[in-house]
Amino acid sequence: MSKSRCITTPIYYVNDRPHIGHVYTTTLCDAWARAMRLSGDEVFFLTGTDEHGVKVEQSARDKGMEPQALADLNSAEFRKAMELFELTNDEFIRTTDPDHIRQVQLFVKKLMDRGDIYLGEFEGWYDRGQEEYITENRARELDYKSPISGKPLEREKQSNYYFRLSAYQDRLEKLFADQPNFVRPEARRNEVLGRIREGLQDVPVSRTNFSWGIPMPGDEEHVIYVWIDALFNYATALGLAEAGSERHAARGHFWPADLHVIGKEILWFHAVIWPSMLMALDLPLPGGIHAHAFWISEGQKMSKSLGNFVDLPTIEKTIGHYGRDAWRWYLLTQGPLGGQDADFQRDKFHETYGADLVNTFGNCASRTTAMTVKYFEGEVPAMADEGRDSIAERDWPTLTATATERWQAAISRFDLDDAAEAAIGLVREVDAFINDTEPFRVAKDDSRREELAGILGRCLEAVRIAATLLHPFLPDGSQKCWEALGQSVDPEFDELDQLASWGGLTPGTKVQKVALYPRVEPLLAE
Ligand code: MSP
């Protein structure tokens, strides 16, 4: 039965331009969304832009612009980036959408009515760059410096609205105990749990020092803190504050989200504040939070001053040279999905493209189709089971079923590396089979036609299934491969059960020789 699935990216700040970090998180979610659609599930994949806050207000002022104009401009850049990669998000939310603003106010009002948000006085350590208060313990640990910018923390006093986070201490600890996979990877879970155990304090949820934000309901002096405004996007996109609205009727069933995918620097908000707010609102909690590590670039942290940001123009150039699949494959298989940062290296990019796309998937699809054209007039031969040892050595129905199961299990754990490996591993198995059975030699002997048909039929079938499992990672190549095998597949509607079951290729189907990935020269730095 088809399930409703929901996955989200962080919403990106519009005072920055899109770069590899944003594209990476979104691509991870895109691969998962494609895999789930392929598995027959109904998917809602959400991304968008975070447009309020003092940073946006300041950037706009520096540029002599209105904040809304800057937000419009940069939000469009992010949207363009999604289109460039043909990312299949179902919604691109903007926090300046009136629909979002209205719902945030409804949520905040409800929290005020319930006493979970109250007006109080606060003094604490403030990281100005991050717009974030830091607890006394943590500030001490950090030597009173921002962990991000290194600038000194400032002592700040404000009359503010607070969220009663302290009331959720026990429930949060219980959540972490009951659902050990709520935060992944494990190292990140342990970090955040350690911080929770130090004790939770109430957190300010409003500001008075700027105006570019959503006003607190009933108190126009205060603006809702940008992080609270932003976290609610996951709920407002589905209309959760307005039961009975059109949006809620169409999308409400997608809540709770299966997974929030984020970078490791914003885990506290997602793993602590967000679940507590949901508990306060009596809303179900998301299935989990995956906090990946960071991309660095050619051995160094990406930074504006070093000029080593892998920004949109660099990405466009890379895609222009190697193709979109190459870009996705590198990100998805060599990226910082787990606890370790990953280094973006041109050399490694080139090497990975050559090894996996050109020499493995591309080469295998090309030689199996070429042999079919050469020896069987381009028609899928019937697999005659005459049981020659070298053919019988590999139990293909079991091999493909095992790869598919491994792929499914990996996708559900968000272990995209392992899912990609299960898929490309099947292609390597076909290559090994060709090397063992030597169809080009068998073809020289007319009396061995049945054996040749048995070999090639199996190769084509296994490549078809591998292309299916590769689809979320290599949408262009897999589509081209399906077409070459005479298959018209729509991964939105066709389902894995059918696509990956052995015996889907009808003998006599027309096959064309296909070249998936051209060999190219390395792309040199300017
Ligand atoms: N607006 C907040 C998120 C609000 S979500 C309710 C924000 N925006 S951001 O524009 O700074 O984007 C942060 C996200 O971009 C990270 O969590 C991560 O997904 C991605 N990345 C930014 N730089 C990155 C790297 N160098 N490497 C990998 N991803 C990183 O925070």
XYZ file of C-alpha atoms and ligand atoms in Angstrom:
557
model
C 0.000 0.000 0.000
C 1.216 3.476 -0.796
C 2.389 5.504 2.206
C 2.588 9.260 2.656
C 6.169 10.395 3.072
C 7.571 13.794 3.880
C 11.147 15.048 3.844
C 12.438 18.568 4.387
C 15.615 20.607 3.883
C 16.457 23.588 6.065
C 15.076 26.770 4.580
C 18.011 28.818 3.387
C 18.863 32.360 4.413
C 18.400 34.879 1.642
C 21.359 36.982 2.719
C 23.600 34.324 1.178
C 23.889 32.998 -2.353
C 23.339 29.294 -3.035
C 26.489 27.161 -2.827
C 27.461 23.493 -2.605
C 26.280 23.236 1.025
C 22.704 24.202 0.201
C 22.707 22.186 -2.988
C 24.062 19.157 -1.111
C 21.313 18.996 1.525
C 18.672 19.522 -1.136
C 20.182 16.826 -3.368
C 20.200 14.318 -0.490
C 16.501 14.956 0.046
C 15.872 14.773 -3.680
C 17.500 11.338 -3.967
C 15.432 10.060 -1.046
C 12.240 11.590 -2.473
C 12.880 9.970 -5.864
C 13.606 6.619 -4.241
C 10.408 6.754 -2.194
C 8.326 7.729 -5.236
C 9.916 4.847 -7.101
C 8.948 2.585 -4.210
C 5.332 3.609 -4.825
C 4.916 6.073 -1.969
C 3.283 9.495 -2.101
C 5.988 12.017 -1.293
C 6.013 15.611 -0.133
C 9.486 17.109 -0.449
C 9.801 20.592 1.007
C 12.484 23.236 0.647
C 12.505 27.026 0.567
C 13.966 30.239 1.917
C 14.222 31.847 5.354
C 13.722 35.539 4.739
C 13.291 37.429 8.009
C 15.737 38.539 10.677
C 18.306 41.140 11.445
C 20.907 39.717 9.032
C 18.619 40.104 6.044
C 17.549 43.547 7.228
C 21.201 44.565 7.545
C 22.331 43.093 4.209
C 19.463 44.888 2.514
C 20.380 48.155 4.200
C 24.036 47.750 3.181
C 22.902 47.349 -0.406
C 20.474 50.278 -0.179
C 17.533 47.966 -0.729
C 14.280 47.116 1.022
C 14.506 43.756 2.824
C 11.619 42.380 0.777
C 13.361 43.321 -2.475
C 16.558 41.556 -1.382
C 14.548 38.546 -0.251
C 12.733 38.390 -3.599
C 16.004 38.582 -5.493
C 17.898 35.953 -3.523
C 14.970 33.624 -3.018
C 14.680 33.563 -6.824
C 18.377 32.566 -6.979
C 17.712 29.570 -4.732
C 14.690 28.604 -6.755
C 16.732 28.870 -9.948
C 19.366 26.607 -8.415
C 16.730 23.952 -7.675
C 15.570 24.155 -11.279
C 19.100 23.876 -12.622
C 19.473 20.530 -10.887
C 15.925 19.486 -11.679
C 15.364 18.890 -8.014
C 11.903 17.479 -7.503
C 10.717 19.478 -4.493
C 6.937 19.650 -4.215
C 6.927 23.074 -2.605
C 9.305 25.984 -2.280
C 8.178 27.835 0.821
C 9.093 31.445 1.591
C 8.713 32.786 5.117
C 7.405 36.049 3.684
C 4.395 34.197 2.204
C 1.247 35.639 3.852
C 0.046 32.081 4.407
C 3.134 31.275 6.485
C 2.987 34.562 8.423
C -0.646 34.081 9.352
C -0.066 30.527 10.537
C 3.036 31.402 12.581
C 0.975 33.987 14.437
C -1.739 31.407 15.082
C 0.803 28.944 16.457
C 2.466 31.561 18.663
C -0.903 32.789 19.927
C -1.816 29.245 20.880
C 1.462 28.846 22.767
C 0.796 32.139 24.593
C -2.740 31.053 25.503
C -1.382 27.820 26.918
C 1.284 29.592 28.942
C 4.149 28.020 27.003
C 5.149 31.481 25.803
C 5.272 34.225 28.442
C 6.685 37.757 28.820
C 9.835 37.999 30.949
C 13.149 39.725 31.530
C 16.357 38.113 30.319
C 20.055 38.675 30.507
C 22.537 36.374 28.803
C 25.394 35.740 26.402
C 24.524 36.662 22.843
C 26.204 35.645 19.592
C 25.370 38.594 17.385
C 26.368 36.984 14.084
C 24.209 33.936 14.754
C 21.387 35.880 16.438
C 21.535 33.327 19.189
C 21.671 33.340 22.982
C 24.170 30.926 24.492
C 23.801 29.327 27.932
C 26.250 30.203 30.706
C 27.807 26.721 30.676
C 28.279 26.660 26.976
C 29.566 30.240 26.851
C 32.218 29.259 29.381
C 33.175 26.220 27.314
C 33.490 28.445 24.276
C 35.677 30.895 26.170
C 32.954 33.497 25.584
C 33.558 33.516 21.841
C 31.215 32.689 18.993
C 31.822 29.118 17.802
C 31.092 30.310 14.262
C 32.705 33.746 13.860
C 35.139 33.637 16.797
C 33.955 37.123 17.848
C 33.394 37.766 21.573
C 29.938 36.960 22.912
C 28.086 40.011 24.160
C 26.168 40.502 27.395
C 22.632 41.373 26.366
C 19.558 42.259 28.415
C 16.086 42.236 27.030
C 12.464 42.169 27.952
C 11.319 39.292 25.870
C 8.766 36.670 25.265
C 10.067 33.264 26.320
C 9.298 29.753 25.364
C 9.064 27.482 28.418
C 11.710 25.049 27.155
C 12.618 24.051 30.733
C 9.230 22.351 31.070
C 10.170 19.854 28.365
C 13.384 18.507 29.901
C 11.920 15.152 30.965
C 9.875 14.608 27.851
C 12.875 15.327 25.636
C 15.113 12.944 27.558
C 12.387 10.325 27.261
C 12.105 10.969 23.526
C 15.843 10.385 23.094
C 15.658 7.220 25.196
C 12.587 5.809 23.438
C 13.774 6.635 19.938
C 17.528 6.120 19.845
C 17.497 6.986 16.143
C 15.647 10.257 16.547
C 18.876 12.105 15.769
C 21.434 10.623 13.397
C 24.346 10.062 13.057
C 24.933 8.711 16.529
C 27.820 11.032 17.379
C 25.514 14.025 16.828
C 22.786 12.407 18.918
C 25.154 11.918 21.825
C 26.403 15.485 21.587
C 22.956 16.980 21.695
C 21.744 14.619 24.418
C 24.745 15.624 26.511
C 23.730 19.248 26.181
C 20.110 18.479 27.070
C 21.268 16.714 30.233
C 23.099 19.861 31.319
C 19.635 21.314 31.860
C 17.301 23.275 29.638
C 16.546 26.926 30.172
C 13.651 28.916 28.766
C 14.541 30.605 25.485
C 13.622 34.039 24.205
C 11.386 33.908 21.151
C 11.016 37.597 20.359
C 13.210 40.587 19.576
C 12.704 44.324 19.790
C 15.904 45.556 18.147
C 14.711 45.304 14.547
C 11.489 45.141 12.621
C 11.994 42.764 9.675
C 9.964 39.841 10.918
C 6.557 38.616 11.992
C 5.016 40.722 14.789
C 4.154 38.942 18.042
C 0.392 38.522 18.132
C -1.080 41.364 20.204
C 2.286 43.090 20.786
C 3.629 44.936 17.762
C 6.710 46.090 19.722
C 8.090 42.565 19.502
C 9.079 40.630 16.424
C 9.075 36.825 16.488
C 12.648 35.509 16.603
C 13.677 34.379 13.142
C 14.473 30.826 14.252
C 10.989 30.284 15.666
C 9.468 31.758 12.514
C 11.698 29.499 10.388
C 11.110 26.221 12.227
C 7.384 26.632 11.771
C 7.823 26.423 7.992
C 7.714 22.637 8.249
C 4.215 22.876 9.660
C 2.840 25.896 7.795
C 3.689 24.378 4.396
C 1.181 21.661 5.271
C -1.405 24.069 6.676
C -1.165 22.581 10.180
C -2.201 25.773 11.986
C -5.420 25.962 10.024
C -7.286 22.678 10.175
C -10.001 22.855 7.549
C -8.068 25.149 5.187
C -7.525 24.085 1.581
C -3.821 23.622 2.242
C -4.485 21.472 5.272
C -7.006 19.337 3.410
C -4.528 18.697 0.591
C -1.371 18.244 2.638
C -2.136 17.763 6.317
C -1.750 13.988 6.008
C 1.960 14.398 5.241
C 2.602 15.337 8.872
C 4.547 14.117 10.772
C 7.528 14.448 8.427
C 9.617 11.296 8.157
C 12.854 13.208 8.217
C 14.294 16.700 8.611
C 17.665 16.779 6.866
C 19.979 19.534 8.086
C 23.629 20.469 8.518
C 25.222 19.777 11.894
C 25.392 23.461 12.909
C 21.650 23.819 13.305
C 20.948 20.632 15.241
C 20.039 22.263 18.555
C 17.095 24.084 17.030
C 15.838 20.978 15.275
C 16.476 18.360 17.926
C 15.540 20.352 21.029
C 13.511 23.485 20.391
C 11.395 22.177 17.525
C 10.243 18.938 19.203
C 9.453 20.871 22.388
C 7.324 23.356 20.492
C 5.518 20.506 18.772
C 4.889 18.852 22.144
C 3.546 22.152 23.467
C 1.165 22.309 20.495
C 0.151 18.645 20.850
C 1.411 17.902 17.359
C 3.099 14.605 16.475
C 6.901 14.627 16.273
C 8.909 14.021 13.096
C 10.328 10.544 12.548
C 13.900 11.761 12.804
C 16.558 14.337 12.137
C 19.624 13.648 10.047
C 22.427 16.144 10.670
C 25.158 15.750 8.080
C 28.666 17.178 8.336
C 30.182 19.886 6.133
C 31.800 20.232 2.759
C 35.158 21.853 2.816
C 36.949 22.747 -0.407
C 40.408 21.611 -1.567
C 41.446 20.943 2.013
C 40.168 24.138 3.604
C 37.017 25.467 5.196
C 35.025 27.308 2.545
C 35.125 31.004 3.179
C 34.424 34.232 1.371
C 37.897 35.565 2.076
C 39.679 32.462 0.770
C 37.509 32.565 -2.331
C 37.191 28.779 -2.333
C 33.403 28.653 -2.113
C 31.983 26.111 -4.488
C 29.332 28.579 -5.585
C 26.643 28.427 -8.238
C 28.830 29.559 -11.182
C 31.427 26.888 -10.270
C 28.716 24.262 -10.001
C 27.213 25.323 -13.340
C 30.603 25.037 -14.979
C 31.179 21.593 -13.509
C 27.777 20.419 -14.693
C 28.403 21.930 -18.127
C 31.577 19.860 -18.411
C 30.633 16.552 -16.773
C 26.832 16.562 -16.790
C 24.248 16.677 -14.065
C 24.514 13.006 -13.124
C 28.241 13.327 -12.459
C 27.597 16.184 -10.073
C 24.863 14.299 -8.197
C 26.888 11.114 -8.040
C 29.895 12.868 -6.544
C 27.794 14.670 -3.943
C 25.776 11.613 -3.018
C 28.608 9.103 -2.824
C 31.551 11.225 -1.645
C 29.727 13.769 0.518
C 29.640 14.387 4.301
C 26.509 12.320 4.980
C 27.838 10.969 8.267
C 29.906 12.513 11.026
C 32.991 13.459 9.003
C 33.459 16.551 6.852
C 34.161 15.848 3.175
C 36.645 17.616 0.953
C 35.507 18.804 -2.478
C 38.440 18.063 -4.771
C 38.460 18.472 -8.536
C 40.821 15.521 -8.969
C 38.650 13.232 -6.957
C 35.579 14.414 -8.823
C 37.207 13.527 -12.123
C 38.371 10.185 -10.815
C 34.947 9.241 -9.428
C 33.256 10.206 -12.697
C 35.688 8.075 -14.686
C 35.566 5.056 -12.398
C 31.847 4.805 -11.651
C 30.026 6.517 -14.501
C 32.260 6.140 -17.560
C 33.976 2.820 -16.819
C 31.260 1.067 -14.863
C 27.632 2.034 -15.550
C 28.316 3.675 -18.935
C 30.647 0.995 -20.191
C 28.465 -1.882 -19.056
C 25.299 -0.418 -20.614
C 27.224 0.274 -23.796
C 28.763 -3.158 -24.194
C 25.643 -5.154 -23.369
C 23.516 -3.141 -25.795
C 26.246 -3.164 -28.458
C 26.539 -6.965 -28.291
C 22.760 -7.299 -28.553
C 22.799 -5.155 -31.678
C 25.724 -7.091 -33.137
C 24.689 -10.658 -32.350
C 20.881 -10.524 -32.133
C 19.901 -7.722 -34.568
C 19.127 -5.515 -31.580
C 16.457 -7.753 -30.083
C 16.363 -9.040 -26.514
C 17.135 -12.756 -26.831
C 15.112 -15.355 -24.925
C 17.133 -16.798 -22.051
C 17.435 -20.479 -22.802
C 18.407 -22.212 -19.597
C 20.802 -24.798 -20.809
C 22.668 -24.541 -17.533
C 26.248 -24.068 -18.604
C 28.375 -23.830 -15.463
C 29.638 -20.299 -15.907
C 26.085 -19.033 -16.429
C 24.579 -21.089 -13.632
C 27.257 -19.910 -11.204
C 25.356 -16.693 -10.744
C 21.801 -16.909 -9.540
C 20.636 -13.665 -11.095
C 17.083 -13.538 -9.727
C 18.533 -13.844 -6.227
C 21.406 -11.431 -6.873
C 19.067 -8.726 -8.148
C 16.509 -9.319 -5.379
C 19.241 -9.087 -2.739
C 20.565 -5.845 -4.231
C 17.039 -4.421 -4.258
C 16.437 -5.383 -0.631
C 19.735 -3.881 0.434
C 18.858 -0.721 -1.507
C 15.434 -0.443 0.146
C 16.796 -0.982 3.632
C 19.551 1.584 3.020
C 17.098 4.195 1.736
C 14.879 3.758 4.770
C 17.913 4.346 7.040
C 18.864 7.354 4.900
C 22.098 5.548 4.169
C 22.249 6.857 0.629
C 25.890 5.800 0.165
C 24.969 2.201 0.781
C 21.947 2.352 -1.530
C 24.161 3.746 -4.304
C 26.691 1.013 -3.631
C 24.002 -1.701 -3.850
C 23.006 -0.335 -7.264
C 26.461 0.136 -8.782
C 27.545 -3.184 -7.235
C 25.005 -4.899 -9.458
C 26.610 -3.299 -12.510
C 30.020 -4.545 -11.358
C 28.531 -8.008 -11.050
C 27.387 -7.839 -14.683
C 30.914 -6.848 -15.700
C 32.355 -9.780 -13.788
C 29.802 -12.078 -15.422
C 30.821 -10.857 -18.881
C 34.471 -11.415 -18.040
C 33.745 -14.937 -16.824
C 31.411 -16.020 -19.613
C 33.185 -14.203 -22.490
C 30.177 -13.696 -24.774
C 32.419 -12.220 -27.544
C 34.212 -15.589 -27.708
C 31.011 -17.622 -27.490
C 29.644 -15.575 -30.406
C 32.333 -16.969 -32.696
C 30.839 -20.451 -32.478
C 27.472 -20.849 -34.214
C 26.650 -23.953 -32.244
C 26.685 -21.896 -29.020
C 23.875 -19.476 -29.966
C 21.677 -20.550 -27.049
C 24.467 -20.018 -24.584
C 25.100 -16.572 -26.038
C 21.406 -15.749 -25.712
C 21.491 -16.956 -22.112
C 24.432 -14.699 -21.271
C 23.215 -11.577 -23.006
C 19.615 -11.953 -21.879
C 20.832 -12.037 -18.282
C 23.135 -9.055 -18.769
C 20.380 -6.921 -20.256
C 17.950 -7.853 -17.528
C 20.433 -7.145 -14.752
C 21.419 -3.806 -16.317
C 17.747 -2.844 -16.529
C 17.313 -3.532 -12.817
C 20.571 -1.752 -11.940
C 19.377 1.298 -13.913
C 16.229 1.269 -11.804
C 18.157 1.229 -8.537
C 20.493 3.899 -9.873
C 17.643 6.178 -10.837
C 17.528 8.350 -7.660
C 21.263 8.968 -8.034
C 21.591 9.155 -11.811
C 18.217 10.223 -13.193
C 19.520 11.154 -16.663
C 21.642 8.042 -17.277
C 19.049 5.636 -15.932
C 16.344 7.143 -18.145
C 18.617 6.904 -21.187
C 19.464 3.328 -20.307
C 15.797 2.343 -19.923
C 15.060 3.887 -23.317
C 17.942 2.008 -24.950
C 16.455 -1.189 -23.528
C 13.110 -0.341 -25.132
C 11.468 0.455 -21.793
C 9.232 3.424 -21.300
C 9.421 4.081 -17.582
C 7.909 6.905 -15.584
C 9.542 6.692 -12.161
C 6.730 8.816 -10.687
C 4.155 6.164 -11.453
C 5.881 2.901 -12.216
C 6.757 0.929 -9.150
C 9.831 -0.747 -7.873
C 8.156 -4.106 -7.236
C 7.549 -4.407 -10.924
C 10.587 -2.545 -12.242
C 13.073 -4.525 -10.184
C 11.567 -7.961 -10.556
C 13.511 -10.432 -12.636
C 12.086 -11.220 -16.059
C 10.685 -7.795 -16.967
C 12.364 -7.644 -20.387
C 10.222 -9.317 -23.022
C 12.238 -11.291 -25.593
C 12.074 -9.557 -28.951
C 12.093 -6.039 -27.424
C 14.158 -3.662 -29.570
C 17.436 -2.562 -27.982
C 19.704 0.246 -29.116
C 23.388 0.756 -28.516
C 23.792 3.463 -25.925
C 26.600 5.769 -24.800
C 25.736 7.202 -21.395
C 28.772 9.135 -20.215
C 31.474 10.541 -22.497
C 35.115 10.388 -21.516
C 36.228 13.991 -20.876
C 39.402 15.854 -20.018
C 39.770 17.027 -16.402
C 38.196 20.403 -15.743
C 41.028 22.697 -14.789
C 40.853 25.452 -12.208
C 41.058 28.971 -13.648
N 17.879 29.557 7.782
C 18.581 28.613 8.580
C 17.851 27.289 8.632
C 16.438 27.340 9.112
S 15.657 25.785 9.026
C 14.236 25.964 9.876
C 19.973 28.390 7.990
N 20.134 28.713 6.698
S 21.490 28.600 5.867
O 21.257 29.260 4.618
O 22.598 29.055 6.636
O 21.642 27.104 5.517
C 22.228 26.241 6.382
C 22.225 24.861 5.748
O 22.955 24.866 4.513
C 22.977 23.846 6.581
O 22.216 23.324 7.623
C 23.308 22.819 5.547
O 22.150 22.123 5.217
C 23.715 23.695 4.374
N 25.145 24.060 4.415
C 25.667 25.318 4.465
N 27.024 25.225 4.381
C 27.383 23.921 4.304
C 28.584 23.237 4.012
N 29.756 23.844 3.893
N 28.516 21.893 3.816
C 27.322 21.206 3.820
N 26.184 21.836 4.071
C 26.178 23.123 4.609
O 20.821 27.920 8.708
